[in-house]
PDB file of C-alpha atoms and ligand atoms in Angstrom:
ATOM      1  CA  UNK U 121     177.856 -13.027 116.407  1.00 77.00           C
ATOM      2  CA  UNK U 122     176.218  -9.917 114.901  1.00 90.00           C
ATOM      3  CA  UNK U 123     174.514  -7.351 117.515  1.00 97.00           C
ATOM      4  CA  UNK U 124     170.939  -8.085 117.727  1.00 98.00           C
ATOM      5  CA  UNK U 125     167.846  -6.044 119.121  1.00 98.00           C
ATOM      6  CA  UNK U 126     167.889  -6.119 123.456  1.00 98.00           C
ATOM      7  CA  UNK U 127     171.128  -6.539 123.478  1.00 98.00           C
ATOM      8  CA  UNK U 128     173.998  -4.405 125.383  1.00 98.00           C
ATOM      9  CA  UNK U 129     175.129  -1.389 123.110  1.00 98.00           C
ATOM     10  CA  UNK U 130     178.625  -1.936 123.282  1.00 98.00           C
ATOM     11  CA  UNK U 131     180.343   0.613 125.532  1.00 98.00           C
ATOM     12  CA  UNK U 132     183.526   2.387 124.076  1.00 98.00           C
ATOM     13  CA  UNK U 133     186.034   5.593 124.427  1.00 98.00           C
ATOM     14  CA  UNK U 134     186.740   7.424 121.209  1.00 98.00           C
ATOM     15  CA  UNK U 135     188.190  10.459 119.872  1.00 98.00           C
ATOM     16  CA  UNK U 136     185.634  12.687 117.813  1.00 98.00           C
ATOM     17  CA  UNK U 137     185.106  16.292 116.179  1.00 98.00           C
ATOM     18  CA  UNK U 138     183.707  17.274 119.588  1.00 98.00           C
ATOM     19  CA  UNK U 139     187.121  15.605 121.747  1.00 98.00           C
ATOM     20  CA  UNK U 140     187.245  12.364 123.428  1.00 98.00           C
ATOM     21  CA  UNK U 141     184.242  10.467 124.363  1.00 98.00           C
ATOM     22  CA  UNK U 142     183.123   7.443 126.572  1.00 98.00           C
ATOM     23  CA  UNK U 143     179.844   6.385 124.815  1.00 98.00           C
ATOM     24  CA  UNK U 144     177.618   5.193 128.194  1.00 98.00           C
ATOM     25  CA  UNK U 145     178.973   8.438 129.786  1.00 98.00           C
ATOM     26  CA  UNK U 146     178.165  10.534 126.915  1.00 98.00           C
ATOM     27  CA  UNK U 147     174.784   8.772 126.577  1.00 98.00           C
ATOM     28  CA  UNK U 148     173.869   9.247 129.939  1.00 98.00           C
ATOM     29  CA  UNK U 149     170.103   8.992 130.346  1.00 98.00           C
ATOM     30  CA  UNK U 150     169.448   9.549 127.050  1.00 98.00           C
ATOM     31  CA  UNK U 151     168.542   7.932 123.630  1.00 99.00           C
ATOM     32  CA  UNK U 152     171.439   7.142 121.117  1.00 99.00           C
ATOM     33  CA  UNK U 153     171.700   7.304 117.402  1.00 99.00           C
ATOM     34  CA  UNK U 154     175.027   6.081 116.548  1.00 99.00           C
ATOM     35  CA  UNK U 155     175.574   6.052 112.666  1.00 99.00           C
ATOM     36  CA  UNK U 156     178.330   4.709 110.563  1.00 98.00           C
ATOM     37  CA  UNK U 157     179.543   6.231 106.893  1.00 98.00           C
ATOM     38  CA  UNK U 158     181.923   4.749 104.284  1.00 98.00           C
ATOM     39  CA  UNK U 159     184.278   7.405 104.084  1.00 98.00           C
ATOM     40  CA  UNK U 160     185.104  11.518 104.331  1.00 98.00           C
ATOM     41  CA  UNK U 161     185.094  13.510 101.508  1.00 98.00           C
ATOM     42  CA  UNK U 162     182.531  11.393  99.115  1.00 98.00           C
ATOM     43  CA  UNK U 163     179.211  12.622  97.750  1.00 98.00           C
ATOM     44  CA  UNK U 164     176.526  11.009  99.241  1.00 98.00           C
ATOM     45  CA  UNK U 165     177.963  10.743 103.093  1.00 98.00           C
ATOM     46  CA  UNK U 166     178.563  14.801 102.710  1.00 98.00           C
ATOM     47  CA  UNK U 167     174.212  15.213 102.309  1.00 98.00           C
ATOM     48  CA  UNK U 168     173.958  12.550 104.691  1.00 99.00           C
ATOM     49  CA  UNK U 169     176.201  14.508 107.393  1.00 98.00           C
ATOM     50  CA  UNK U 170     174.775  17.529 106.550  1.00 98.00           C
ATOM     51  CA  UNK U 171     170.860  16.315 106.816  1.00 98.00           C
ATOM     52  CA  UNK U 172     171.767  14.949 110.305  1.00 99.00           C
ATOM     53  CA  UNK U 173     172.787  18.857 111.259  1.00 98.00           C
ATOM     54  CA  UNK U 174     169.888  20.178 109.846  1.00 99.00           C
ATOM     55  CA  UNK U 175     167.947  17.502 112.073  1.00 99.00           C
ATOM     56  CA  UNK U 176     169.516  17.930 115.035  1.00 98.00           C
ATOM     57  CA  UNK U 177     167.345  20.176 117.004  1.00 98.00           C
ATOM     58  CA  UNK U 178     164.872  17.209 116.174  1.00 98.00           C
ATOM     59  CA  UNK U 179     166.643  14.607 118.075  1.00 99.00           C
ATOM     60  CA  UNK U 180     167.115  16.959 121.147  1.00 98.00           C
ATOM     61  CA  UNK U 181     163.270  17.770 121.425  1.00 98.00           C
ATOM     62  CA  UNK U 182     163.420  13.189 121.440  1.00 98.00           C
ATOM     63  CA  UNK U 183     166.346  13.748 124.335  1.00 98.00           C
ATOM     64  CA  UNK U 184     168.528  11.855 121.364  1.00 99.00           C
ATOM     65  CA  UNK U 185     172.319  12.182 121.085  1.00 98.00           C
ATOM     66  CA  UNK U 186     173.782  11.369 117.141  1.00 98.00           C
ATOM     67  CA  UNK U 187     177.155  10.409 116.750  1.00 98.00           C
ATOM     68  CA  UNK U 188     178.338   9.787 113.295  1.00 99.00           C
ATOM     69  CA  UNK U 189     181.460   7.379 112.733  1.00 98.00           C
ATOM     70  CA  UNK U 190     183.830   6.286 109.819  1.00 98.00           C
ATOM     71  CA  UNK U 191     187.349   4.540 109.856  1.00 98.00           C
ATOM     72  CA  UNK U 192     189.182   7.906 108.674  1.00 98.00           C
ATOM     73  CA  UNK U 193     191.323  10.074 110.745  1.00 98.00           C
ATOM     74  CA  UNK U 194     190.488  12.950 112.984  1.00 98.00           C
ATOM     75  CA  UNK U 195     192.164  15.082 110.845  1.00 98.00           C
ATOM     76  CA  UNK U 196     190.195  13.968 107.828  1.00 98.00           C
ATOM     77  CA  UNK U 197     187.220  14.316 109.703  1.00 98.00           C
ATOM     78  CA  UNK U 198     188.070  18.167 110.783  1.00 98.00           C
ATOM     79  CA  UNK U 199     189.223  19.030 107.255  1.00 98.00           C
ATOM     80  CA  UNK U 200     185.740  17.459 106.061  1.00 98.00           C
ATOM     81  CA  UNK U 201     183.630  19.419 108.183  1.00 98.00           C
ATOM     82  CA  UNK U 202     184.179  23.071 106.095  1.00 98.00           C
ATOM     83  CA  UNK U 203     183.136  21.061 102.799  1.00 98.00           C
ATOM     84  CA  UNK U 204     179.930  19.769 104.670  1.00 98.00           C
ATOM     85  CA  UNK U 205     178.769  23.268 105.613  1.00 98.00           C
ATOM     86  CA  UNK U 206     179.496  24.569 102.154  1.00 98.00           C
ATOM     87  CA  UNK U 207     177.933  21.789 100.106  1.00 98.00           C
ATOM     88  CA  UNK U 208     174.737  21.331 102.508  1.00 98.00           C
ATOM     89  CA  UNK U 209     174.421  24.999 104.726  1.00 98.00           C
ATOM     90  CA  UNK U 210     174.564  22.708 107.480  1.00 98.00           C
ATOM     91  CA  UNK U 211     177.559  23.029 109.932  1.00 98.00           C
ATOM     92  CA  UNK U 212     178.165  19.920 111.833  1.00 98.00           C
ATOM     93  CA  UNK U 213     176.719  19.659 115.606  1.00 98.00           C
ATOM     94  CA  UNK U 214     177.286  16.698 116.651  1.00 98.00           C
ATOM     95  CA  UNK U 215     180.446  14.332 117.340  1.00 98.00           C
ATOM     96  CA  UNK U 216     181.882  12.550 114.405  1.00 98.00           C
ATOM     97  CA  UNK U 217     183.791   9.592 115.633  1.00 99.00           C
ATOM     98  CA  UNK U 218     187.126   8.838 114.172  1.00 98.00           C
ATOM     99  CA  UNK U 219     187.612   5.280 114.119  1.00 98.00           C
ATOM    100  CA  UNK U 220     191.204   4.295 112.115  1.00 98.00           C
ATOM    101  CA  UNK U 221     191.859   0.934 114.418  1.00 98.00           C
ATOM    102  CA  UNK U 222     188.359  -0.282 113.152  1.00 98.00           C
ATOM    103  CA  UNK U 223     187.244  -0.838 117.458  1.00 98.00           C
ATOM    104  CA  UNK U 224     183.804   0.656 117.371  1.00 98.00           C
ATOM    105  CA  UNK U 225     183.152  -0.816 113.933  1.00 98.00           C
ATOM    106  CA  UNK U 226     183.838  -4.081 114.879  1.00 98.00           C
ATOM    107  CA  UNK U 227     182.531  -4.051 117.912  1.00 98.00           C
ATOM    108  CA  UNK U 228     179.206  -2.809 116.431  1.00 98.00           C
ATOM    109  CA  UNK U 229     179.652  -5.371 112.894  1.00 98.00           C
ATOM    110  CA  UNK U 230     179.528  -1.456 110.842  1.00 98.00           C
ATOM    111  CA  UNK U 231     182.541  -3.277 108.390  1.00 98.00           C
ATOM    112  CA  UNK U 232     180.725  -6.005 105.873  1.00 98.00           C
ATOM    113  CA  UNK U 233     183.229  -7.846 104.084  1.00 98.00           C
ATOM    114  CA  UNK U 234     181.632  -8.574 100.967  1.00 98.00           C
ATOM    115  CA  UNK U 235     180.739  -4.914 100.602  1.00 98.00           C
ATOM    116  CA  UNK U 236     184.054  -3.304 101.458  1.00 98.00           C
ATOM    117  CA  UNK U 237     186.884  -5.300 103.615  1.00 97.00           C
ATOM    118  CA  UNK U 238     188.046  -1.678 105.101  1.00 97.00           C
ATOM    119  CA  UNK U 239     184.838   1.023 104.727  1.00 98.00           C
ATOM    120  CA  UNK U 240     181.831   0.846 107.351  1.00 98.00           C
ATOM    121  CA  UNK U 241     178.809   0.749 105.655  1.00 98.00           C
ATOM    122  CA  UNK U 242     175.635   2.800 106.317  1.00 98.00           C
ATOM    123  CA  UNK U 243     174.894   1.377 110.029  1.00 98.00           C
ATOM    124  CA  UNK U 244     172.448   2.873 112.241  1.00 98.00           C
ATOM    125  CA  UNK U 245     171.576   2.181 115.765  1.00 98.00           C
ATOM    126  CA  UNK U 246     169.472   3.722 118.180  1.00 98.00           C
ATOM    127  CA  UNK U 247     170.332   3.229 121.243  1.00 99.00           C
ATOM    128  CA  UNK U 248     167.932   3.391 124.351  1.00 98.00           C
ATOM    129  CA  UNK U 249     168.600   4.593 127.877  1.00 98.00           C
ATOM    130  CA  UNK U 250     168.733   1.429 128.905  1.00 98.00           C
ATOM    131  CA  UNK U 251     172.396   0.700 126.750  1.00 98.00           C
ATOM    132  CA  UNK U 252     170.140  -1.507 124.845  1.00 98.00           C
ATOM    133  CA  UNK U 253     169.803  -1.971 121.044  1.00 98.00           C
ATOM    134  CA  UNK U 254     166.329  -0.785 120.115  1.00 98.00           C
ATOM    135  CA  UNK U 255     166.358  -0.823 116.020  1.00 98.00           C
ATOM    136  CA  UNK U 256     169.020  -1.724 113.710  1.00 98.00           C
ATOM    137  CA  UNK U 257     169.438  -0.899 109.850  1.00 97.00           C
ATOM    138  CA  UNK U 258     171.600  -1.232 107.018  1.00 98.00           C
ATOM    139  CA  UNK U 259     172.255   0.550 103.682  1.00 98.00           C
ATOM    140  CA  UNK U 260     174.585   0.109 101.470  1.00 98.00           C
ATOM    141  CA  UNK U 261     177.581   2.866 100.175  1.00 98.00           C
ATOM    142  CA  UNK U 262     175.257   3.687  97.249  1.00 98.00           C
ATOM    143  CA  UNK U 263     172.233   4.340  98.769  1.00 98.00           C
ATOM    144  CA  UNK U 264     171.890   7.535 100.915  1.00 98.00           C
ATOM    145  CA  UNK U 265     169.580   7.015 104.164  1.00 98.00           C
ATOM    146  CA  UNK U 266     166.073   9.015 105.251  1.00 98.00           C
ATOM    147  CA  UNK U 267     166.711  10.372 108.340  1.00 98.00           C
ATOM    148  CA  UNK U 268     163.409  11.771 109.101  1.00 98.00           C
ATOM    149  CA  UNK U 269     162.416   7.933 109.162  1.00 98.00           C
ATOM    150  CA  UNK U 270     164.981   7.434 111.906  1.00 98.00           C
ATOM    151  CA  UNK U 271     163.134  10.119 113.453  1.00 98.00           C
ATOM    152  CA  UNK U 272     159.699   8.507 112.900  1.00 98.00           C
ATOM    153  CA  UNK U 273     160.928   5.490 114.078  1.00 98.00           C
ATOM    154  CA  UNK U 274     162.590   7.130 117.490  1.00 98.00           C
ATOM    155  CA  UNK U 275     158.394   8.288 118.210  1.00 98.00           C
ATOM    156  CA  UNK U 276     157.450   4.878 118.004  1.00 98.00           C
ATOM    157  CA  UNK U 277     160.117   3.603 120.039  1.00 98.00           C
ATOM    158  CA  UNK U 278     159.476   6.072 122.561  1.00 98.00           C
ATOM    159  CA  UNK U 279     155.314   5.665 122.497  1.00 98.00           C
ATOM    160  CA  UNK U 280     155.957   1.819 122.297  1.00 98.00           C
ATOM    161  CA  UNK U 281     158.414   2.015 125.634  1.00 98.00           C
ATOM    162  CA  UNK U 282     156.087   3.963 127.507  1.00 98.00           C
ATOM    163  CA  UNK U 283     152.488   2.568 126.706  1.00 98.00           C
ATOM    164  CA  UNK U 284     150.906  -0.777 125.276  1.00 98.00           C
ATOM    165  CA  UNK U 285     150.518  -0.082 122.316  1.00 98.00           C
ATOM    166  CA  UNK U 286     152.344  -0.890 118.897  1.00 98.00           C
ATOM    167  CA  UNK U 287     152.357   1.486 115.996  1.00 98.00           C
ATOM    168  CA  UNK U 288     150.742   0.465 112.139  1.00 98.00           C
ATOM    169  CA  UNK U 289     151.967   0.922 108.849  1.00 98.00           C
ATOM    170  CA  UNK U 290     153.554   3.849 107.823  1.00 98.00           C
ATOM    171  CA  UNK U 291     152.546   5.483 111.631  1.00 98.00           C
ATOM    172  CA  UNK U 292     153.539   8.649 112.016  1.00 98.00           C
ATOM    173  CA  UNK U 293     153.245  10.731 115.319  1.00 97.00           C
ATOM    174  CA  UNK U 294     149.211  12.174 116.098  1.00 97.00           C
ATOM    175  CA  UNK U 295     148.210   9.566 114.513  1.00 98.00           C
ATOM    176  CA  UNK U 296     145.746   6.713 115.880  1.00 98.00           C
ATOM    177  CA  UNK U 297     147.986   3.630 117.179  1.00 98.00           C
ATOM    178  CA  UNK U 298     147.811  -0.055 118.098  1.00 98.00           C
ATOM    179  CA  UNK U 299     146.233  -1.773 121.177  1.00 98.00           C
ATOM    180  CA  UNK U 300     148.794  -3.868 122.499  1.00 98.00           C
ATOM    181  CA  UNK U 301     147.673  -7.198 121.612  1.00 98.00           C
ATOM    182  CA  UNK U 302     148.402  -8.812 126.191  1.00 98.00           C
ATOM    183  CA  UNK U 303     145.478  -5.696 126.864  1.00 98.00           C
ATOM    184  CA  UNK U 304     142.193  -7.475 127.108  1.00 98.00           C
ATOM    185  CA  UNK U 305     139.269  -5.141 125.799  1.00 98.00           C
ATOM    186  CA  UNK U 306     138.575  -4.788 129.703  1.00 98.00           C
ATOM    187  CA  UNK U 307     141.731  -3.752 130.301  1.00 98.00           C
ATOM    188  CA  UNK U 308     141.936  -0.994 127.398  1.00 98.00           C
ATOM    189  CA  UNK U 309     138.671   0.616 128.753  1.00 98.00           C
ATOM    190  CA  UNK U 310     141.015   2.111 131.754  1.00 97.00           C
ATOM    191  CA  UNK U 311     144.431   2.151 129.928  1.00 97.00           C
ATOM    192  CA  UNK U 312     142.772   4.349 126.843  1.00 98.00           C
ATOM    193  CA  UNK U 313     140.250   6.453 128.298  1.00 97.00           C
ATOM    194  CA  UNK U 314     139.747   7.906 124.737  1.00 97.00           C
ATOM    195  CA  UNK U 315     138.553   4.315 123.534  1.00 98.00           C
ATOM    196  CA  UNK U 316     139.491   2.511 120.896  1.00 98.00           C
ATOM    197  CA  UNK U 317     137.727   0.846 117.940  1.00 98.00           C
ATOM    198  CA  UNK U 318     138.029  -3.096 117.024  1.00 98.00           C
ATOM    199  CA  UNK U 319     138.759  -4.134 113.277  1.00 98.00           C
ATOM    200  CA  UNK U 320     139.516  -6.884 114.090  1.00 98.00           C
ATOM    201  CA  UNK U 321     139.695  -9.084 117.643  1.00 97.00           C
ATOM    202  CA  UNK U 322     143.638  -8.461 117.402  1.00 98.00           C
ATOM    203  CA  UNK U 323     143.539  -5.173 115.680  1.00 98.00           C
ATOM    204  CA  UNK U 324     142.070  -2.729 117.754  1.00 98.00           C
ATOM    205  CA  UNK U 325     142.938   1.613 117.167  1.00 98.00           C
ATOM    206  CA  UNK U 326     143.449   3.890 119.846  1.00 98.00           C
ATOM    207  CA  UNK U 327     144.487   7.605 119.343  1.00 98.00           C
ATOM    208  CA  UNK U 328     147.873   8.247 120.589  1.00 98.00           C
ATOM    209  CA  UNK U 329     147.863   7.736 124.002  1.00 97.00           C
ATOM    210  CA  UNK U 330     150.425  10.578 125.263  1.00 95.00           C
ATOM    211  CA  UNK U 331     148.844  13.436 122.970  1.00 93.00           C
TER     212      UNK U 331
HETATM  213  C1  LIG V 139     179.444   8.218  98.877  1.00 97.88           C
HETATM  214  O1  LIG V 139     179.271   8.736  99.975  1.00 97.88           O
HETATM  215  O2  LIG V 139     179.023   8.732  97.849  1.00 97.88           O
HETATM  216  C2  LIG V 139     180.190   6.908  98.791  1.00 97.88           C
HETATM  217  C3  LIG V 139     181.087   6.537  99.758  1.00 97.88           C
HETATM  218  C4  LIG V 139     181.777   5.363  99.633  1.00 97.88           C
HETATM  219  C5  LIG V 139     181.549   4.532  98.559  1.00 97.88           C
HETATM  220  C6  LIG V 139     180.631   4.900  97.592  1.00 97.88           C
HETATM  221  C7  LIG V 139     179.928   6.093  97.711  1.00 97.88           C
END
């Protein structure tokens, strides 16, 4: 059955750009974004690498490690990595997991047989420091993904893990959030000390909480 959200991230060993790794080790107490490509040396996967490396000192200030993954070899992957920095001015930073035998794909359901029998396709999952699964999303080869949404998302995740509250539409960090809908209005008066306004009996704003 496919992964779904709360459950175990499954653990692994790997060879990558960066040498061996053993994912929980690796991990250790914090976040994950583990994120599958189709293959080396194509177009859009080369500005998707590259974007991660421009990104990374993002996902440090979340205490966020990135792995990227694809079925080709570590050699392909090392003889990719010049192209990368010259196409994008981004030198990779992070591990890039070579994955011939298809083990971490399967094991995370990255391979989609009715979109390729052999290629991952665009897979993200964060991770939390809990092993868990905490989001899950798919693109397809065509479509190249928005990592600064991953990185919106990770704030919510975070907020969300630490605080009762839920974030709206289109959130993004400083910006007013959700009551948790368990908090009774008595309740928020000593959890948000800044207040919070009702819309709604269910839909009640506070301003980020941690800010
Ligand atoms: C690409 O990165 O452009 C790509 C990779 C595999 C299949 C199609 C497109």
């Amino acid at each position: 059955m496919a992964l779904q959200l709360g459950d175990d991230a499954p653990d692994f060993t790997a060879d990558t750009t960066e040498g061996p790794i053993h994912l929980y080790e690796y991990l250790g107490d914090s976040w994950g974004v583990l994120f599958s490509h189709p293959a080396d040396f194509t177009p859009v996967c080369t500005t998707e690498l590259g974007e991660v490396a421009r990104l990374k000192s993002e996902f440090d200030k979340r205490n966020t490690k990135v792995l990227g993954l694809s079925v080709d070899s570590l050699d392909s992957h090392k003889g990719w990595t010049g192209d990368i920095k010259d196409a994008t001015g981004n030198a990779l930073n992070y591990p890039l997991i070579a994955d011939p035998d298809h083990k971490v794909a399967n094991a995370y359901g990255m391979i989609h047989p009715n979109a390729s029998s052999t290629l991952t396709v665009r897979s993200v999952y964060v991770i939390g420091p809990d092993k868990k699964i905490k989001l899950e999303i798919t693109y397809p080869a065509s479509t190249g993904r928005n990592f600064e949404e991953i990185l919106r998302v990770l704030d919510s995740l975070q907020l969300t893990s630490d605080y009762q509250v839920a974030t709206p539409v289109n959130w993004k960090e400083g910006e007013d959030v959700i009551v948790g809908t368990a908090v009774t209005d008595e309740e928020a008066k000593d959890k948000f000390p800044k207040g919070f306004r009702t819309v709604k009996p269910y839909l009640r704003f506070t301003p980020q909480p941690n800010r």
